[in-house]
XYZ file of C-alpha atoms in Angstrom:
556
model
C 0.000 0.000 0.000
C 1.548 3.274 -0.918
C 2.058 6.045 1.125
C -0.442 8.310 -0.613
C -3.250 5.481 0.154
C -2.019 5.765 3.838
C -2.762 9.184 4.178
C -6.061 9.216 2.330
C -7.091 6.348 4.863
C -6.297 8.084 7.706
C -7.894 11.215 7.122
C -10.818 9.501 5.582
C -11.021 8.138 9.284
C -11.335 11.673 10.765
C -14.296 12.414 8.433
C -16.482 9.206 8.424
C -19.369 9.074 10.587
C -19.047 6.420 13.236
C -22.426 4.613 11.311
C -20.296 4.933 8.095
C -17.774 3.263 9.576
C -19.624 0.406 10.972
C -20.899 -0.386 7.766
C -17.495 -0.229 6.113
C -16.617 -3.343 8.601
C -19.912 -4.881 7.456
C -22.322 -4.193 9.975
C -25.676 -1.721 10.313
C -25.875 0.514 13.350
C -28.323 -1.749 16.000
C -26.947 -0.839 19.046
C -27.562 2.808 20.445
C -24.832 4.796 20.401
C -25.452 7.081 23.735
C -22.364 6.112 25.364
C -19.805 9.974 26.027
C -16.033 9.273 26.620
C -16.062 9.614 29.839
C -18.339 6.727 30.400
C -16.191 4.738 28.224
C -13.530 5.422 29.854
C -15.164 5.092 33.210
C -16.494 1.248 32.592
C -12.603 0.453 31.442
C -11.684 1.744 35.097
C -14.103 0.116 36.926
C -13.092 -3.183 35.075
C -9.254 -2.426 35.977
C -10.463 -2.665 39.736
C -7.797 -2.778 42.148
C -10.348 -3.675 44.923
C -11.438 -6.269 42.783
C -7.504 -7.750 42.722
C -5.209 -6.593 44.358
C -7.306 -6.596 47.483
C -9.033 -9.603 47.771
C -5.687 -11.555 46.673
C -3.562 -9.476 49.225
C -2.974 -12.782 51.194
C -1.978 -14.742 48.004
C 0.587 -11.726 47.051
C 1.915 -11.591 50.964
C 2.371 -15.620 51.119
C 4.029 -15.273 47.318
C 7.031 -12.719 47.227
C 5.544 -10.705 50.339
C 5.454 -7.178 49.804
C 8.909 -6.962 47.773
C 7.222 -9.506 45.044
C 3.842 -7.349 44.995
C 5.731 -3.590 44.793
C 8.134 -5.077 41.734
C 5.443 -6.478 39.716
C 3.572 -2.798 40.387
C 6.746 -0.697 40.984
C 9.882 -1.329 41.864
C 12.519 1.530 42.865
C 12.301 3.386 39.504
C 11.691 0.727 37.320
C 7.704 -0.454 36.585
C 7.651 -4.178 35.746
C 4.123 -5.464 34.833
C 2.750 -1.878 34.959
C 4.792 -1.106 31.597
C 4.549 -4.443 30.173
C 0.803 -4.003 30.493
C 1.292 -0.468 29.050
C 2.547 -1.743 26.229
C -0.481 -4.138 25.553
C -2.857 -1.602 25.523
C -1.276 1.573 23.590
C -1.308 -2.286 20.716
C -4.757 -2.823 21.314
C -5.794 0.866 21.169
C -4.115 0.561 18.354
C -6.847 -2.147 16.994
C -10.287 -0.298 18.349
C -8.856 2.603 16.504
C -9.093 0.466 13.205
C -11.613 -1.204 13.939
C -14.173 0.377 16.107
C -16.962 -2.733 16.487
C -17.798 -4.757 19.318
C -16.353 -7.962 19.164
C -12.841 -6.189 17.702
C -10.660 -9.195 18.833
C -11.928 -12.246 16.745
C -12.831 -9.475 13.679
C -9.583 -8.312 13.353
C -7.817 -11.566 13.780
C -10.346 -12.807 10.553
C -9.740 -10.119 8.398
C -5.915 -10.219 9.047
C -5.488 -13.924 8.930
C -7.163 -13.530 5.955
C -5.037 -11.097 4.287
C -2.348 -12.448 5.923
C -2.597 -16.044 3.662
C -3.771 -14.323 0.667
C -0.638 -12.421 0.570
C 1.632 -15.696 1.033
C -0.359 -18.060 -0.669
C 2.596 -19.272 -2.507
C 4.330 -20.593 0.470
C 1.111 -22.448 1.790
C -0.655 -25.124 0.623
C -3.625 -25.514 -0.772
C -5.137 -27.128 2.091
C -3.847 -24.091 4.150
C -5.847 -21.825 2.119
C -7.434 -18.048 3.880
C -11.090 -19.373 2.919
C -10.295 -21.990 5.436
C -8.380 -21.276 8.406
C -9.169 -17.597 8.879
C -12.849 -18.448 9.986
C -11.156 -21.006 12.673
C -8.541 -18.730 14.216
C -11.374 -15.867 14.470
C -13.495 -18.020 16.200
C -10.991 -19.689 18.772
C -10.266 -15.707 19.650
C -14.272 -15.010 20.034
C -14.500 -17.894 22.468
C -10.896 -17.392 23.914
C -12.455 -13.329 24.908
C -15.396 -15.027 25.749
C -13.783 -17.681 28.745
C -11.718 -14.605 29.482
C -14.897 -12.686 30.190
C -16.773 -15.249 32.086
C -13.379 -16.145 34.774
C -13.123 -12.561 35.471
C -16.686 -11.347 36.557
C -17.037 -14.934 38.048
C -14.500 -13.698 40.168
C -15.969 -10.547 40.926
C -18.347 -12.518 42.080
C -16.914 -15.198 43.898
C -14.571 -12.036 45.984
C -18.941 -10.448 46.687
C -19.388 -13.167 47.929
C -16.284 -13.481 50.136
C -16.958 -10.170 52.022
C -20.389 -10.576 52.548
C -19.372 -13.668 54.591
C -16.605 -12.105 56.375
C -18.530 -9.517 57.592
C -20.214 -12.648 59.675
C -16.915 -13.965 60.451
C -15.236 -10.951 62.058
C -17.818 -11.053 64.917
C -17.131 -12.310 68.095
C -19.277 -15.193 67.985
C -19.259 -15.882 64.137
C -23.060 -18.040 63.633
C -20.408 -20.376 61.268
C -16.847 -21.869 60.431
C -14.106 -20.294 58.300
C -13.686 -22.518 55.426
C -16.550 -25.129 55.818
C -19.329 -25.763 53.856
C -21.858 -23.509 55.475
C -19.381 -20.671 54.567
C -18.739 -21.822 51.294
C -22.058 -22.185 50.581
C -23.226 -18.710 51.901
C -20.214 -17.350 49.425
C -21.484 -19.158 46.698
C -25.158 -17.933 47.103
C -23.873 -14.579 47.743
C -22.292 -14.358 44.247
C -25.004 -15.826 42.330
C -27.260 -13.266 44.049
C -24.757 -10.384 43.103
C -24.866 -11.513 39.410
C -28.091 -11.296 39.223
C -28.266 -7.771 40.728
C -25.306 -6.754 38.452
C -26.932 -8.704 35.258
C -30.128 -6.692 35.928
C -28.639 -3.478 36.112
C -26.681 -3.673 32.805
C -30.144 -5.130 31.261
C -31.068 -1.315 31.220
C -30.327 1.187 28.197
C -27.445 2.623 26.697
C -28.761 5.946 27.983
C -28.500 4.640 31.817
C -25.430 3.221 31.216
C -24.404 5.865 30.096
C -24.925 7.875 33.259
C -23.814 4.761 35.515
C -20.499 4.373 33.952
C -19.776 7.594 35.695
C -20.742 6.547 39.222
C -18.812 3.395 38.818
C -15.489 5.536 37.983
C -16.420 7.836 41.185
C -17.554 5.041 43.339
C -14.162 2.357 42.574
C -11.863 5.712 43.033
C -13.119 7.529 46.058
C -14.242 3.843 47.487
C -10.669 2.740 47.014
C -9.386 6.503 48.627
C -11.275 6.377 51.586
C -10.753 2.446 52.627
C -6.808 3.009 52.458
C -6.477 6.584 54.113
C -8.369 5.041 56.989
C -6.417 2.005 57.275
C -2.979 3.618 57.165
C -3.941 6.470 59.277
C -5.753 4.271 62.219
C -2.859 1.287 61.957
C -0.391 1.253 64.862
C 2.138 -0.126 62.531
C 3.946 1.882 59.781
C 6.763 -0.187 58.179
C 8.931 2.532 55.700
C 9.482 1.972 52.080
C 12.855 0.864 52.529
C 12.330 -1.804 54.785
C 8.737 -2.917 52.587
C 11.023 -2.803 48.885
C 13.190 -5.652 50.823
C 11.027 -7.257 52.463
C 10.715 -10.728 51.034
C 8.060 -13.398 51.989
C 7.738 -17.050 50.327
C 5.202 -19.125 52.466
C 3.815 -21.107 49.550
C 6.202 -24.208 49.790
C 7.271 -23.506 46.514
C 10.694 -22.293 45.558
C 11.570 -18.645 45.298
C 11.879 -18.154 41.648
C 8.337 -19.518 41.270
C 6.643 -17.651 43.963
C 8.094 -14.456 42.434
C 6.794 -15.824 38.864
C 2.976 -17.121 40.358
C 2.985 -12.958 42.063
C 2.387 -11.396 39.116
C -1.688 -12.524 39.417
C -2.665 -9.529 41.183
C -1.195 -6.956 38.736
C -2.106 -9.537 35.510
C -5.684 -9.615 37.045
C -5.882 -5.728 37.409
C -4.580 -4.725 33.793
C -6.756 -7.054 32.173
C -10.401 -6.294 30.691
C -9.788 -2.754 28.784
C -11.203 -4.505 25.745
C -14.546 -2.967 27.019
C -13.612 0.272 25.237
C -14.081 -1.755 22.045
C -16.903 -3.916 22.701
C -18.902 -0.573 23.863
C -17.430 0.545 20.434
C -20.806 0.881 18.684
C -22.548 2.664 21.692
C -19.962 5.061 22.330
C -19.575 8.889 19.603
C -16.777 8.621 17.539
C -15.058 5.234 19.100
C -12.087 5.463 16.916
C -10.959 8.387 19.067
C -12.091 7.668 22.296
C -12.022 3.939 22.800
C -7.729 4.131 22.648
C -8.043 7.507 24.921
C -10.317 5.175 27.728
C -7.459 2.585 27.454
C -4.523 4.616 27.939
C -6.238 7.097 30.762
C -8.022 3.364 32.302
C -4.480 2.103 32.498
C -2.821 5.056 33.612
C -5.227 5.851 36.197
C -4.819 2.084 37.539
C -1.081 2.261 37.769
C -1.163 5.582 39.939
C -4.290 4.467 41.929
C -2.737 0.704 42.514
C 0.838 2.057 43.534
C -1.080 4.200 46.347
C -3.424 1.322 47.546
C -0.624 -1.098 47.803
C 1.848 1.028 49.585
C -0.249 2.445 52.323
C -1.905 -0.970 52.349
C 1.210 -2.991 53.132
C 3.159 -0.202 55.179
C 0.634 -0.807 58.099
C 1.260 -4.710 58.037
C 4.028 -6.253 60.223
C 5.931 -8.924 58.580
C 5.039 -11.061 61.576
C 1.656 -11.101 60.302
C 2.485 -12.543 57.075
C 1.988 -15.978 57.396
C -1.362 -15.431 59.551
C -2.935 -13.734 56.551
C -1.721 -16.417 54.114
C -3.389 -18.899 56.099
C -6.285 -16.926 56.891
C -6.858 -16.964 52.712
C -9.877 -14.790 51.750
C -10.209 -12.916 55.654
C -6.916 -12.007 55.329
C -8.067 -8.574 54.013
C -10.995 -8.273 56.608
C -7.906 -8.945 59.707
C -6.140 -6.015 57.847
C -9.200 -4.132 58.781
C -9.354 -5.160 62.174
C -6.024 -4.884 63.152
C -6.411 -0.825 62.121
C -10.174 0.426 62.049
C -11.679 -2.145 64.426
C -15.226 -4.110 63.563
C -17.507 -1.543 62.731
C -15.481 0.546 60.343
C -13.996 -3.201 58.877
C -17.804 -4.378 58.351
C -18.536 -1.175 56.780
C -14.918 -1.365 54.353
C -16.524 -4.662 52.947
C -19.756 -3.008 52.345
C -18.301 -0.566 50.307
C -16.242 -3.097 48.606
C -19.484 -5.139 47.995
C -20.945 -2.303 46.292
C -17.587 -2.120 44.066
C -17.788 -5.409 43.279
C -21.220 -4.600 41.769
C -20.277 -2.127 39.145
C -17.240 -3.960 38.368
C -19.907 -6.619 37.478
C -21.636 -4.368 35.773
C -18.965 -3.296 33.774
C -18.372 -6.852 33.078
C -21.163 -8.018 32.018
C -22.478 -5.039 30.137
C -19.118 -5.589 27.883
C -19.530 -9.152 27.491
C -23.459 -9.231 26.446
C -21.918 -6.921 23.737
C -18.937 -9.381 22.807
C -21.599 -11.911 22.576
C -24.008 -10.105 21.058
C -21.349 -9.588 18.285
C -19.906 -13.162 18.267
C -23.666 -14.410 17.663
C -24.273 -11.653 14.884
C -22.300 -13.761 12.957
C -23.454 -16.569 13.871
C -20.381 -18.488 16.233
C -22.368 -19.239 19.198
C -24.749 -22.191 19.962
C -28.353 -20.842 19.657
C -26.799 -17.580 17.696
C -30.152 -16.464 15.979
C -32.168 -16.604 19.512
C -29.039 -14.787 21.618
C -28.699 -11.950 18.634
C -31.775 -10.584 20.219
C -32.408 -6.453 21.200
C -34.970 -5.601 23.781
C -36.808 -2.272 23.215
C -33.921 -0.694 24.924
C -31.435 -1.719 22.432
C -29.841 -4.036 24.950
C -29.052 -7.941 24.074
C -30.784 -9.110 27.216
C -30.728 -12.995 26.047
C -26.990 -12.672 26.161
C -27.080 -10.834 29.407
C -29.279 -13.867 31.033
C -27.069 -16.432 29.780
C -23.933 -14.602 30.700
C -25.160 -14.249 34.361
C -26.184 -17.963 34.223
C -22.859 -19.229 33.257
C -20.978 -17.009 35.412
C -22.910 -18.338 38.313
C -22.241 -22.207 37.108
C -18.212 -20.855 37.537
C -18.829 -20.448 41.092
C -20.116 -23.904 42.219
C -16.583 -25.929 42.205
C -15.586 -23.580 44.812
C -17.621 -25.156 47.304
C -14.997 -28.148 46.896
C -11.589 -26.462 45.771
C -9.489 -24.133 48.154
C -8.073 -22.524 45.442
C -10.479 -21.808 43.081
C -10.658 -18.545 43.037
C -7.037 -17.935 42.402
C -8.029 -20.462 39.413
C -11.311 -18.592 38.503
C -9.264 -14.905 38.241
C -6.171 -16.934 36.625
C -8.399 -18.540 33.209
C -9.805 -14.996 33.088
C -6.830 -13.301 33.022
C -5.123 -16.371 30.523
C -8.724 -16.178 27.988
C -8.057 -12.133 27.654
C -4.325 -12.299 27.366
C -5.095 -14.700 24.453
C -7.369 -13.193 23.017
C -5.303 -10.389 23.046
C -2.242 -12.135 21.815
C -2.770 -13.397 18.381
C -4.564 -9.495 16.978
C -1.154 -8.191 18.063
C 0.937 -10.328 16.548
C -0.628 -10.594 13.380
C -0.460 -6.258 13.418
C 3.343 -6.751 13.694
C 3.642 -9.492 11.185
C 1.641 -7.335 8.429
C 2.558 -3.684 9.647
C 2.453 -3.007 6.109
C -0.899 -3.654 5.688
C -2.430 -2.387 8.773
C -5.206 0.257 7.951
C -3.775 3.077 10.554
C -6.582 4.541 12.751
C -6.780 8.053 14.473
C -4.962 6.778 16.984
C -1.862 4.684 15.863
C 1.828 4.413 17.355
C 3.582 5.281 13.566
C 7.103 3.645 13.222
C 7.111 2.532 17.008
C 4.167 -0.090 16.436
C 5.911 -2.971 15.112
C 8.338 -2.593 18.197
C 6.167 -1.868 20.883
C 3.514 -5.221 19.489
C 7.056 -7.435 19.823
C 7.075 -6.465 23.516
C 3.617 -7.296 24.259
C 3.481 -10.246 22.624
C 6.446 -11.588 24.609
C 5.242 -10.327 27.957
C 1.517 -11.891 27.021
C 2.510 -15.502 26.075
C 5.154 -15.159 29.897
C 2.044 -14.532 31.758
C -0.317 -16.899 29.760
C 2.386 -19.778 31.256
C 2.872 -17.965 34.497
C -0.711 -17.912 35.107
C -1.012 -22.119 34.958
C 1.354 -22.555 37.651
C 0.220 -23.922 40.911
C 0.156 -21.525 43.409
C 0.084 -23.836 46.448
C 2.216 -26.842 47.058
C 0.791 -30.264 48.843
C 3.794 -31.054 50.721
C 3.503 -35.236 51.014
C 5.304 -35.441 54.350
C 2.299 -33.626 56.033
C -0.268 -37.099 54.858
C 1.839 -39.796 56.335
C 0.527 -42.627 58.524
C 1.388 -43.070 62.137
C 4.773 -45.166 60.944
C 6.015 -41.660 59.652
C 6.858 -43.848 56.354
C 3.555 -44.834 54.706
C 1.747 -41.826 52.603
C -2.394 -41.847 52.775
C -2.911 -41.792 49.524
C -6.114 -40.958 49.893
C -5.754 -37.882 52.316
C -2.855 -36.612 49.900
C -4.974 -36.676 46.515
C -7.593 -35.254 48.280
C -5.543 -32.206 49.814
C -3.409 -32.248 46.289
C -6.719 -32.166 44.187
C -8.411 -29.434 46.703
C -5.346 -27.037 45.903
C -4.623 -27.570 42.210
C -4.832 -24.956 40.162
C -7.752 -25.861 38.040
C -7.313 -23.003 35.190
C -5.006 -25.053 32.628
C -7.872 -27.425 32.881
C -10.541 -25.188 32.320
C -9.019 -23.230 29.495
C -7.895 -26.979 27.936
C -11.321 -28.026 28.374
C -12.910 -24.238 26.534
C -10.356 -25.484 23.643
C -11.264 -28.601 23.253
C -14.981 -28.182 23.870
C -15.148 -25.004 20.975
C -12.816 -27.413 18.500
C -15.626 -30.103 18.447
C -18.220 -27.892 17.901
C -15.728 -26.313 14.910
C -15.650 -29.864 13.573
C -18.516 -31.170 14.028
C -20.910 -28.220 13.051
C -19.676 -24.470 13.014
C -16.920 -25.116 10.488
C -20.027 -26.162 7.820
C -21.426 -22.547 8.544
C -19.461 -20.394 10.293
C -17.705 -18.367 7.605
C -16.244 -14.975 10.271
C -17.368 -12.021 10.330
C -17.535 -9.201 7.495
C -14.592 -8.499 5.376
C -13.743 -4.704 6.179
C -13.627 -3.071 3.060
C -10.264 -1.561 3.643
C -8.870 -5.110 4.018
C -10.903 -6.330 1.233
C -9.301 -3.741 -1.514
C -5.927 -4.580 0.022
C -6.359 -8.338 -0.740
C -7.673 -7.947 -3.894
C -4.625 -5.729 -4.462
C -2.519 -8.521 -3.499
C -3.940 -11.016 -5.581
């Protein structure tokens, strides 16, 4: 593509309506587009929820690299670690809603560039290798990738309401049941599904409501977040200094040292992951191609300056003594943080307010999904596709939203049985996105030279900065699979000291595996069969964008 093509693109972007647009990547305008930038921006923040990670997993982060582990993978001394490699992610995948402003941007551009992509070397593939044939597959395996992705993080969301709506029982004097046992788990359980269905109703309403309630939830997660750590550091008897917290080191996991530090990066992973709501609100949001990149960048830069404060007051008023207490204490290791500084009342209110965050990060959640589904069933990749590509009279896919909340709910039930599910819940989330993410990017750098170039587009450094991303995607994809607890066989011995209880060890092994390499195998394998078996007779990806359709016809 010449240089003079180039140019007329790009300005041709400034002038097209965002309808016009739309229709270039093959779709009509059915969604309503009510959606400011500020509310774009302020459902990418609420989904970037540090109360939603790094909070609720302080006790993993303290038992796994201890306060040195969490404030390098956020911000070490002068150098950001996962902060910039996550920085680097998104300023690629603005990069992509800038070119190609649709919900459901992931799989689409993955189809039209795989596409392209074989067209343009069809002389080094065979014939069996042909675009016709594997572009449909690879956009598909993204949709459903986004779509697991999706579905681990708000069941989490869920799974962490649940958690401190059950503390709040277990921080009295004379709790009414056990830590840990089955009452509890089941009261957690409930708890989520309830707060799902509260969350799914709320995003069932229009794009004008949502428009006004992506503003509370960026003033609600940010002054929420504010007042919970000001109190805590201010009330806590204990203030350790930044020298002593940058050295501290704490590896309680059983594991060795080089893999705790590795299995730490979950709580910033988890935070800088779901920003790909700026694209699927894409056709509800004026002029998308400008603002969904500007909600990413400000969504990620706001999280890095708003995480940095939570976790150093946070951990400054925690005594290294206490380490191992909260790491055993698992999900109330937050609410004895709260105790241990503001005392009962304030610590019942604290998960209160983090209840009602947990809501409109759920909202966020789910009001993005129903759109990524509502976009993967317009053309036609989902089981029941024609019933679930269904608008209400509010313009809202409710079918999608019902099923969403249904499934998300489902998530939550092997918890009542696994220790560490939700570590393994949060983990496939965070693996399905960073997939999803992964393959878009690289296929930009691969064919740079046929990227259409949006408003918003990083010039010469693109190639570069994609090549970073990629790399630091696919090390947290594997990071992310790792077991984050080890069984340690000399605690299930008989009473010779010699003979292991095999049963009591597969049972404690099982109860702390890290169940996310399963699940996301099992999403694989389960979408593959209904590839072979049905969707690859039909499913034929989405619309060829017109700009990538006169570039392959130019290359053939």
């Amino acid at each position: 593509m010449s240089k003079e093509l180039q140019t007329a693109h790009t300005e041709e972007d400034v002038s097209l309506s965002d309808e016009a647009r739309l229709q270039e990547l093959g779709y009509k305008q059915e969604l309503f587009r009510a959606l400011d930038a500020f509310s774009n921006f302020g459902v990418a923040f609420t989904i970037l929820s540090e109360p939603m990670s790094v909070l609720p997993l302080i006790y993993l982060g303290l038992g796994a690299g201890g306060p040195e582990g969490m404030l390098i993978t956020w911000f070490s001394s002068h150098l950001p670690v996962i902060s910039a490699f996550s920085c680097f992610v998104a300023a690629s995948m603005s990069e992509i809603v800038s070119s190609y402003p649709t919900s459901g941007g992931l799989y689409y551009v993955r189809f039209n560039f795989l596409a392209l992509f074989i067209v343009t070397r069809k002389v080094q593939w065979s014939a069996s290798l042909s675009g016709p044939k594997w572009a449909p597959y690879v956009s598909y395996m993204t949709g459903y990738f986004n779509f697991l992705g999706l579905t681990g993080l708000c069941s989490g969301t869920a799974f962490a309401f649940g958690q401190f709506f059950v503390n709040c029982f277990l921080a009295q004097d004379n709790p009414p049941f056990e830590a840990g046992g089955l009452v509890s788990r089941v009261i957690t359980v409930v708890a989520g599904a309830v707060s799902l269905i509260v969350s799914g109703y709320i995003a069932s309403f229009g794009s004008k409501a949502v428009n006004i309630l992506g503003k509370l939830c960026f003033w609600s997660n940010a002054v929420g977040l504010f007042v919970i750590v000001i109190s805590v550091f201010i009330t806590s008897p204990t203030k350790i200094p930044p020298a002593d917290m940058f050295t501290s080191w704490s590896n309680l996991s059983g594991l060795p040292d080089a893999w705790a530090a590795t299995i730490s990066v979950l709580l910033a992973c988890l935070t800088y992951t779901g920003y790909d709501s700026a694209a699927h609100l894409a056709e509800e949001t004026k002029n998308p191609a400008t603002q969904g990149p500007k909600s990413i960048m400000y969504a990620m830069v706001g999280t890095f300056i708003s995480g940095y404060f939570a976790l150093f007051f946070i951990l400054s008023t925690v005594d290294p003594s206490q380490f191992a207490d909260i790491y055993d204490a698992g999900s109330y290791g937050l609410m004895m943080i709260f105790l241990d500084t503001v005392g009962l009342s304030a610590a019942v209110f604290f998960n209160s307010v983090l209840m009602l965050i947990a809501i409109t990060n759920m909202f966020g959640l789910i009001v993005t999904h129903s759109r990524m589904a509502f976009a993967f069933s317009r053309d036609g990749a989902l089981p029941g596709s024609n019933w679930l590509h269904h608008l209400n009279s509010n313009q809202v896919p409710v079918r999608a939203t019902a099923i969403i909340v249904f499934l998300d709910a489902v998530i939550l039930l092997p918890s009542l049985y696994s220790n560490t599910m939700y570590t393994a819940i949060n983990s496939f989330g965070v693996i399905g996105i960073y997939l999803a993410y992964l393959l878009p990017i690289l296929l930009r750098v691969v064919r740079d030279d046929k990227f259409p170039r949006g408003p918003f587009n990083l010039g010469k450094y693109g190639v570069a900065v994609g090549i970073v991303a990629v790399l630091f995607l696919t090390f947290s994809s594997i990071a992310l699979v790792l077991p984050t607890v080890y069984t340690d066989p000399n605690d299930y011995v008989l009473d010779d000291n010699v003979t292991l209880d095999n049963a009591a060890y597969v049972t404690a092994y099982l109860q702390n595996f890290n169940w996310a390499p399963v699940v996301v195998c099992g999403v694989y394998l389960v979408s593959n069969a209904f590839w072979v078996f049905s969707a690859r007779k039909w499913f034929k990806g989405p619309p060829m964008d017109v700009r990538t359709s006169w570039e392959k016809n130019s290359a053939e």
